[in-house]
PDB file of C-alpha atoms and ligand atoms in Angstrom:
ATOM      1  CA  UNK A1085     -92.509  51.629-182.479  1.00 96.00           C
ATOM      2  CA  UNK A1086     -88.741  52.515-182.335  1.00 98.00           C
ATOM      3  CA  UNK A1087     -87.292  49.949-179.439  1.00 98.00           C
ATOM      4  CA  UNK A1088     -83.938  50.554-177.518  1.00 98.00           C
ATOM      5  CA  UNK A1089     -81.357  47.803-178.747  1.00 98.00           C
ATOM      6  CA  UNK A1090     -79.243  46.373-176.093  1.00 98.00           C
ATOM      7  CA  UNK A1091     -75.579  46.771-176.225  1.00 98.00           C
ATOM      8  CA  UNK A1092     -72.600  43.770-175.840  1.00 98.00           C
ATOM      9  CA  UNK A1093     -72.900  43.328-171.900  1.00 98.00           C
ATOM     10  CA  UNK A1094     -76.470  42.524-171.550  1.00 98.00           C
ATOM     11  CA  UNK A1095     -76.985  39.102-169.785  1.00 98.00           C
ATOM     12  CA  UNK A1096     -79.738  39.141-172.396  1.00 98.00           C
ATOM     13  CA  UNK A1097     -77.642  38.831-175.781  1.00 98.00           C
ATOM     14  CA  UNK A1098     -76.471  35.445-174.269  1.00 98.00           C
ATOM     15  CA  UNK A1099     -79.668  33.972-173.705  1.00 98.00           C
ATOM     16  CA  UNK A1100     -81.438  31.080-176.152  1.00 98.00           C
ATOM     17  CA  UNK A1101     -84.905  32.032-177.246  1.00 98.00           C
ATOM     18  CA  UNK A1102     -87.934  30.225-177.094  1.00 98.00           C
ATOM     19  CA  UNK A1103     -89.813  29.195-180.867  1.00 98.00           C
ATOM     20  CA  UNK A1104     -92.737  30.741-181.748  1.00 98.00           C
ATOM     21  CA  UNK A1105     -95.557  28.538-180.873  1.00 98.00           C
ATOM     22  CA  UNK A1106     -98.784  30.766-182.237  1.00 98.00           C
ATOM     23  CA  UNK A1107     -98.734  32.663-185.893  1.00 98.00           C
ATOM     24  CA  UNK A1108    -100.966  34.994-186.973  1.00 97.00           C
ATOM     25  CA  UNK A1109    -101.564  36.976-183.758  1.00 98.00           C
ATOM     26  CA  UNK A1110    -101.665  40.818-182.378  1.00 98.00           C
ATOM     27  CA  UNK A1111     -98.749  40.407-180.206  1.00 98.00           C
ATOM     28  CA  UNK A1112     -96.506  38.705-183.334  1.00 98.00           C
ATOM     29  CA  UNK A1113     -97.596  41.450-185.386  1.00 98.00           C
ATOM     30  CA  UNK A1114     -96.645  44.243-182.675  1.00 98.00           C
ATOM     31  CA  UNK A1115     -93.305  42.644-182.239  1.00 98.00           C
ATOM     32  CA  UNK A1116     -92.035  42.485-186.099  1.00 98.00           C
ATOM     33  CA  UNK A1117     -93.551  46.227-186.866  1.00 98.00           C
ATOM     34  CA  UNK A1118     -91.350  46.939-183.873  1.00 98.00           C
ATOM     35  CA  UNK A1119     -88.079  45.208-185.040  1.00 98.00           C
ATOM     36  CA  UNK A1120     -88.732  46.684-189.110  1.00 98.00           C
ATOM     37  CA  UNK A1121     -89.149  50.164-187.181  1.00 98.00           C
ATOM     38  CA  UNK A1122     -85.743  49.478-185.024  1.00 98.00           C
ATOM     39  CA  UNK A1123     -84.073  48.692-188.152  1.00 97.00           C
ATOM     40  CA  UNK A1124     -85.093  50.913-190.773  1.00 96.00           C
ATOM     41  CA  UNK A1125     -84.343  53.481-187.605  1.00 96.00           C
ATOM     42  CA  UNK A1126     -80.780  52.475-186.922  1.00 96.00           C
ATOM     43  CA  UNK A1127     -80.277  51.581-191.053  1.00 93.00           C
ATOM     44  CA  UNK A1128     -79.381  48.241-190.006  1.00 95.00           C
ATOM     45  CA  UNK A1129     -79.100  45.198-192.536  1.00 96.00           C
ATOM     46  CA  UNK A1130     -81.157  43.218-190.024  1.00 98.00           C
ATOM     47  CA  UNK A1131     -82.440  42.925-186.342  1.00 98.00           C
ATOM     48  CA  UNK A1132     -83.343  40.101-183.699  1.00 98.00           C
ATOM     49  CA  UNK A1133     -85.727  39.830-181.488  1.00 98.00           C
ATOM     50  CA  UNK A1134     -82.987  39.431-178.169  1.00 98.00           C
ATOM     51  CA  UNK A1135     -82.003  42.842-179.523  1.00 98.00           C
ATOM     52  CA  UNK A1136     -84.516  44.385-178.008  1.00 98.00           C
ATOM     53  CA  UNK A1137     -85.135  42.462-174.865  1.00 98.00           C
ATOM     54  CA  UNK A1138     -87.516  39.679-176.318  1.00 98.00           C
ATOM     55  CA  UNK A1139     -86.120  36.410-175.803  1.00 98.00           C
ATOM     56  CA  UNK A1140     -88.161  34.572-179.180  1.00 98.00           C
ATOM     57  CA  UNK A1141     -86.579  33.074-182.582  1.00 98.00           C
ATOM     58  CA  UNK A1142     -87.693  36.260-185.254  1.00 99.00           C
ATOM     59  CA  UNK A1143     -85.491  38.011-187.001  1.00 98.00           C
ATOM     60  CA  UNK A1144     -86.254  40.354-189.775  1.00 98.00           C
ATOM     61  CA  UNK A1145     -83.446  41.762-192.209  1.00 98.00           C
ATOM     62  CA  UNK A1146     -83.436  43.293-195.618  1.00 96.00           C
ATOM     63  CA  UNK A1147     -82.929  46.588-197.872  1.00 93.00           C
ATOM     64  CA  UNK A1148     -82.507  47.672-200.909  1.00 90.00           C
ATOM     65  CA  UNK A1149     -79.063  49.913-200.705  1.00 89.00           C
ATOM     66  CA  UNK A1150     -77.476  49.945-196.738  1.00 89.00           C
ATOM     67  CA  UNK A1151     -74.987  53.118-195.990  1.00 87.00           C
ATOM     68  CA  UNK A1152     -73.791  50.870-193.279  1.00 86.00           C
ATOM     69  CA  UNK A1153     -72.835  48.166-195.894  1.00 87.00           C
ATOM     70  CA  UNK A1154     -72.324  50.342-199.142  1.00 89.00           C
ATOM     71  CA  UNK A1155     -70.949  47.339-201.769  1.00 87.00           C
ATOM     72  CA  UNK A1156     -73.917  44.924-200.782  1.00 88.00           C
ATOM     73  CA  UNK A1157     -76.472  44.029-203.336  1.00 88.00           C
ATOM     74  CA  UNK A1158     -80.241  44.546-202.291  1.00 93.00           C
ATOM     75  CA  UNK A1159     -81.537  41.697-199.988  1.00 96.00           C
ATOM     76  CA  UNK A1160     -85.880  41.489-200.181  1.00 96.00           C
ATOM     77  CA  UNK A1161     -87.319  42.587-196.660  1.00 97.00           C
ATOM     78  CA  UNK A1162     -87.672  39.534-194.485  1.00 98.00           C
ATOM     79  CA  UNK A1163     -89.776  38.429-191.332  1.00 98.00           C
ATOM     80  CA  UNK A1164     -87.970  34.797-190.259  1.00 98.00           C
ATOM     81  CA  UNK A1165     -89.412  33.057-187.840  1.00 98.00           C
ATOM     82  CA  UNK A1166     -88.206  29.563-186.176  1.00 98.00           C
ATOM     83  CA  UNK A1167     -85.358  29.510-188.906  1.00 98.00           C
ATOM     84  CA  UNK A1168     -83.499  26.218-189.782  1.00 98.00           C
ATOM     85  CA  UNK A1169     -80.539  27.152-191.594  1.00 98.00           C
ATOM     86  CA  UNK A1170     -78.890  24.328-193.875  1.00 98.00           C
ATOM     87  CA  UNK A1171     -75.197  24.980-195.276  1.00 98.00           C
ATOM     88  CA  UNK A1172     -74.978  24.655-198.953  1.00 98.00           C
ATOM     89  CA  UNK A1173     -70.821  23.013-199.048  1.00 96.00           C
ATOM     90  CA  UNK A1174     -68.032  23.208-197.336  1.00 96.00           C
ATOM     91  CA  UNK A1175     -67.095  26.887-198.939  1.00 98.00           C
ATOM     92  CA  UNK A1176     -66.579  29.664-196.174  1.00 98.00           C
ATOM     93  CA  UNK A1177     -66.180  33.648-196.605  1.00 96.00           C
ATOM     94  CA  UNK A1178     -64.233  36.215-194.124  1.00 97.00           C
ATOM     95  CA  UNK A1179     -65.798  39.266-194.456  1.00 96.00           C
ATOM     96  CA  UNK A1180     -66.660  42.067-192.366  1.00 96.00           C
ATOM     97  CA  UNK A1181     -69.343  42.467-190.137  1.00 96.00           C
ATOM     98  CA  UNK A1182     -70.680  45.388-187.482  1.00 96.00           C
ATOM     99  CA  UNK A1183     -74.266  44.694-185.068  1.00 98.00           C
ATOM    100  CA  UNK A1184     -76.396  47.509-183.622  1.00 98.00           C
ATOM    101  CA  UNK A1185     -75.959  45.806-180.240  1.00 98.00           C
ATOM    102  CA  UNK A1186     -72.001  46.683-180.755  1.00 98.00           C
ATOM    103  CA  UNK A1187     -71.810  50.130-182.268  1.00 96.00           C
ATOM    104  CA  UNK A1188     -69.354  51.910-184.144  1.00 96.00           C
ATOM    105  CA  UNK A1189     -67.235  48.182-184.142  1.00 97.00           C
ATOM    106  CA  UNK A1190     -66.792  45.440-187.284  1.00 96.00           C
ATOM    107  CA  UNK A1191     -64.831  42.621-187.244  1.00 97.00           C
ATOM    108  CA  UNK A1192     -63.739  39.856-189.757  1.00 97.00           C
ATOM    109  CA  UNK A1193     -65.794  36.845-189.259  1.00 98.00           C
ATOM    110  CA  UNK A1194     -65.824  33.373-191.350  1.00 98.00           C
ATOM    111  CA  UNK A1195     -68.948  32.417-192.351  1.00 98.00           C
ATOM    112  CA  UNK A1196     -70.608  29.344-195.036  1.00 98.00           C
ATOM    113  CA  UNK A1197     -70.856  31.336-198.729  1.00 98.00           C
ATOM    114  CA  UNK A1198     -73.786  28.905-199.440  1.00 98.00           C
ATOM    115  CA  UNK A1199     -77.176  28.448-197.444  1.00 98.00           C
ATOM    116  CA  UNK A1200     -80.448  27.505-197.236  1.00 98.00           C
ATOM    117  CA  UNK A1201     -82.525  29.049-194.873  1.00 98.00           C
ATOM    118  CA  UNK A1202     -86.449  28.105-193.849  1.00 98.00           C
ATOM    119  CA  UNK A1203     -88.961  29.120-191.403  1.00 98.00           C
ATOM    120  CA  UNK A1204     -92.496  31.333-191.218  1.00 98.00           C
ATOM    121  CA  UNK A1205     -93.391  34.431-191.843  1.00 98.00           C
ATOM    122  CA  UNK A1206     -95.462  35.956-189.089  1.00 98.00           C
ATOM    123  CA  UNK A1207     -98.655  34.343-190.634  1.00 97.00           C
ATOM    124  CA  UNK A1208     -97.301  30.623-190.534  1.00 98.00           C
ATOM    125  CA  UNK A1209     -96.561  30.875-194.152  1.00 98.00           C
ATOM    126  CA  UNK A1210     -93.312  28.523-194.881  1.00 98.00           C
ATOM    127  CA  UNK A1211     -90.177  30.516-196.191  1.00 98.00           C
ATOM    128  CA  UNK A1212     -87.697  28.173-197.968  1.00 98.00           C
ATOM    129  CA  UNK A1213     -84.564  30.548-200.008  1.00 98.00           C
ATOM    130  CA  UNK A1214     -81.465  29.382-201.241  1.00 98.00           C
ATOM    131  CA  UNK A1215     -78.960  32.429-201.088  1.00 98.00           C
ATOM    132  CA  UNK A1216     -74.909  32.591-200.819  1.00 97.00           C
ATOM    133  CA  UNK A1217     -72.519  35.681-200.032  1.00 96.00           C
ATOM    134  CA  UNK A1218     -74.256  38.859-197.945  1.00 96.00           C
ATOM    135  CA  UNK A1219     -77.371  37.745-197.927  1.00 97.00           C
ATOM    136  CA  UNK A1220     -75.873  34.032-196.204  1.00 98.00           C
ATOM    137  CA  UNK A1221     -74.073  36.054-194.117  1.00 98.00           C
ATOM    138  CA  UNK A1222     -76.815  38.433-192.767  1.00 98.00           C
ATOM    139  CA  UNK A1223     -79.207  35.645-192.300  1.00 98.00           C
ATOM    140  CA  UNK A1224     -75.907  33.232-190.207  1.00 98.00           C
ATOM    141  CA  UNK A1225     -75.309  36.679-188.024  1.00 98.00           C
ATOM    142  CA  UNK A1226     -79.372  37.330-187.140  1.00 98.00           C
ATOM    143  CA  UNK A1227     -79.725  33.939-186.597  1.00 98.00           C
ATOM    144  CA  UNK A1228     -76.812  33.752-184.171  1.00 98.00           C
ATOM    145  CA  UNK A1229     -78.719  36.162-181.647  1.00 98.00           C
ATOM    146  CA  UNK A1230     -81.368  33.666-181.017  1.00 98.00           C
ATOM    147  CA  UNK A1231     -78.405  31.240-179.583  1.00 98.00           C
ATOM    148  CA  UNK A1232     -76.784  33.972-178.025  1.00 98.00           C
ATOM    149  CA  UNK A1233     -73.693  34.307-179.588  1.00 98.00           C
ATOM    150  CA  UNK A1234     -72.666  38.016-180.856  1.00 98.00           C
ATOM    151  CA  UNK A1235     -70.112  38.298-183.848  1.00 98.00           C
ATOM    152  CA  UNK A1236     -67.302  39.590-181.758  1.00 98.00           C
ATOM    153  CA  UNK A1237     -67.119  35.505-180.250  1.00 98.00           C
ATOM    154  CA  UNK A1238     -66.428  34.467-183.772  1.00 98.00           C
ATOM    155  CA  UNK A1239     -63.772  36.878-184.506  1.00 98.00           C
ATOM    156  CA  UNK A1240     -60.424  34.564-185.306  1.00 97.00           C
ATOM    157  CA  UNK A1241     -57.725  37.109-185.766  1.00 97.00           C
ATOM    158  CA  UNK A1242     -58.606  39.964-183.241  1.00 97.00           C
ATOM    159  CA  UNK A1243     -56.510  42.389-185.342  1.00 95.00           C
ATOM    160  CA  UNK A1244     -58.765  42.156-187.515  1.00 96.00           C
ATOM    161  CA  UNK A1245     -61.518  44.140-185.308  1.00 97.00           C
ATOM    162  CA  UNK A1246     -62.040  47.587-184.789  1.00 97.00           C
ATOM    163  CA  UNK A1247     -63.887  51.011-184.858  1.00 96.00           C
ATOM    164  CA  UNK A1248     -65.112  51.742-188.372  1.00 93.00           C
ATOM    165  CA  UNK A1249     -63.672  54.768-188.675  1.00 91.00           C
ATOM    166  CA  UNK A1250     -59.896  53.636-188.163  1.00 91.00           C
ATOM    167  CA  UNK A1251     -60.836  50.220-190.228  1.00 89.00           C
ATOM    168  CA  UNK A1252     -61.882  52.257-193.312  1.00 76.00           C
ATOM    169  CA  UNK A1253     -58.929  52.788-195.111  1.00 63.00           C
ATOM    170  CA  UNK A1254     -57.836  49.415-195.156  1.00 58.00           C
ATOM    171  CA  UNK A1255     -60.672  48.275-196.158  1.00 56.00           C
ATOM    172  CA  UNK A1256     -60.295  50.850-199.254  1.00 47.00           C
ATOM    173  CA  UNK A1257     -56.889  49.146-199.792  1.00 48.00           C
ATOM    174  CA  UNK A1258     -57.623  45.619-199.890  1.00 47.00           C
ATOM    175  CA  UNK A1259     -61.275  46.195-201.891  1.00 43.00           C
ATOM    176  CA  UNK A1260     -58.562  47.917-204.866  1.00 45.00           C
TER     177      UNK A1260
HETATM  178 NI1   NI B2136     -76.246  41.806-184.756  1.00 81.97          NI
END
């Protein structure tokens, strides 16, 4: 089912969810069919549960080509549940980033190139990846809903955030 995502201003966004304690059951399953739905929906690169009002550690991302995020290489679909995340280094990235809970917006945001991610998919099986660039960066920004911290927080130079549409062109520019 296709869930309404809440939007920056929602005392909810700021809230830190609650593990998973059970795998493997109806109400698991209802909730990730509902966040792939929400995403594939919305053509996002990935969803959280606090995006739609549930206050539990899953996130699901993945695609295979993203009109939001054109230049991005194909990331496998992905239920993540309790993830521990593990930089890989010292190396960090700026690179842009938008979030269905702040439409039409992307800023600039820092984040570690390297990373190792685990947790469960929603049958208790372990997930352990090693991945670095977009797919780092997706999996650092869905990961940051379930501590409550949106994007825009992490922003350092706030000139460098806007509406898409304006931002384009310089992004054009500095991509050449
Ligand atoms: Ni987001």
């Amino acid at each position: 089912m296709i869930r309404n995502v809440l939007k920056m201003g929602d005392p909810r966004l700021l809230e830190t969810s609650s593990p998973i304690a059970q795998f493997g059951t109806s109400e698991l399953d209802a909730l990730v069919r509902d966040l792939l739905d929400t995403m594939l929906h919305l053509n996002g690169a990935g969803l959280a549960a606090p995006q739609i009002g549930v206050g539990l550690r899953v996130v699901v991302f993945g695609f295979k080509f993203n009109s939001r995020y054109p230049d991005a290489g194909e990331i496998p679909e992905t239920v993540l549940i309790n993830p521990v995340l593990t930089p890989m280094g010292l190396e960090q990235d700026s690179g842009w980033e938008g979030c269905l809970s702040v439409p039409g917006l992307r800023g600039e945001v820092s984040r570690w190139r390297r990373l190792r991610y685990e947790g469960y998919d929603a049958n208790g099986n372990g997930i352990c990846r090693d991945v670095t660039d977009f797919h780092a960066r997706v999996v650092q920004h869905e990961c940051d809903h379930l501590d409550g911290i949106l994007y825009p927080t992490r922003i350092r130079d706030l000139q460098r955030f806007g509406f898409v549409d304006e931002l384009t062109p310089t992004r054009v520019a500095e991509s050449e």
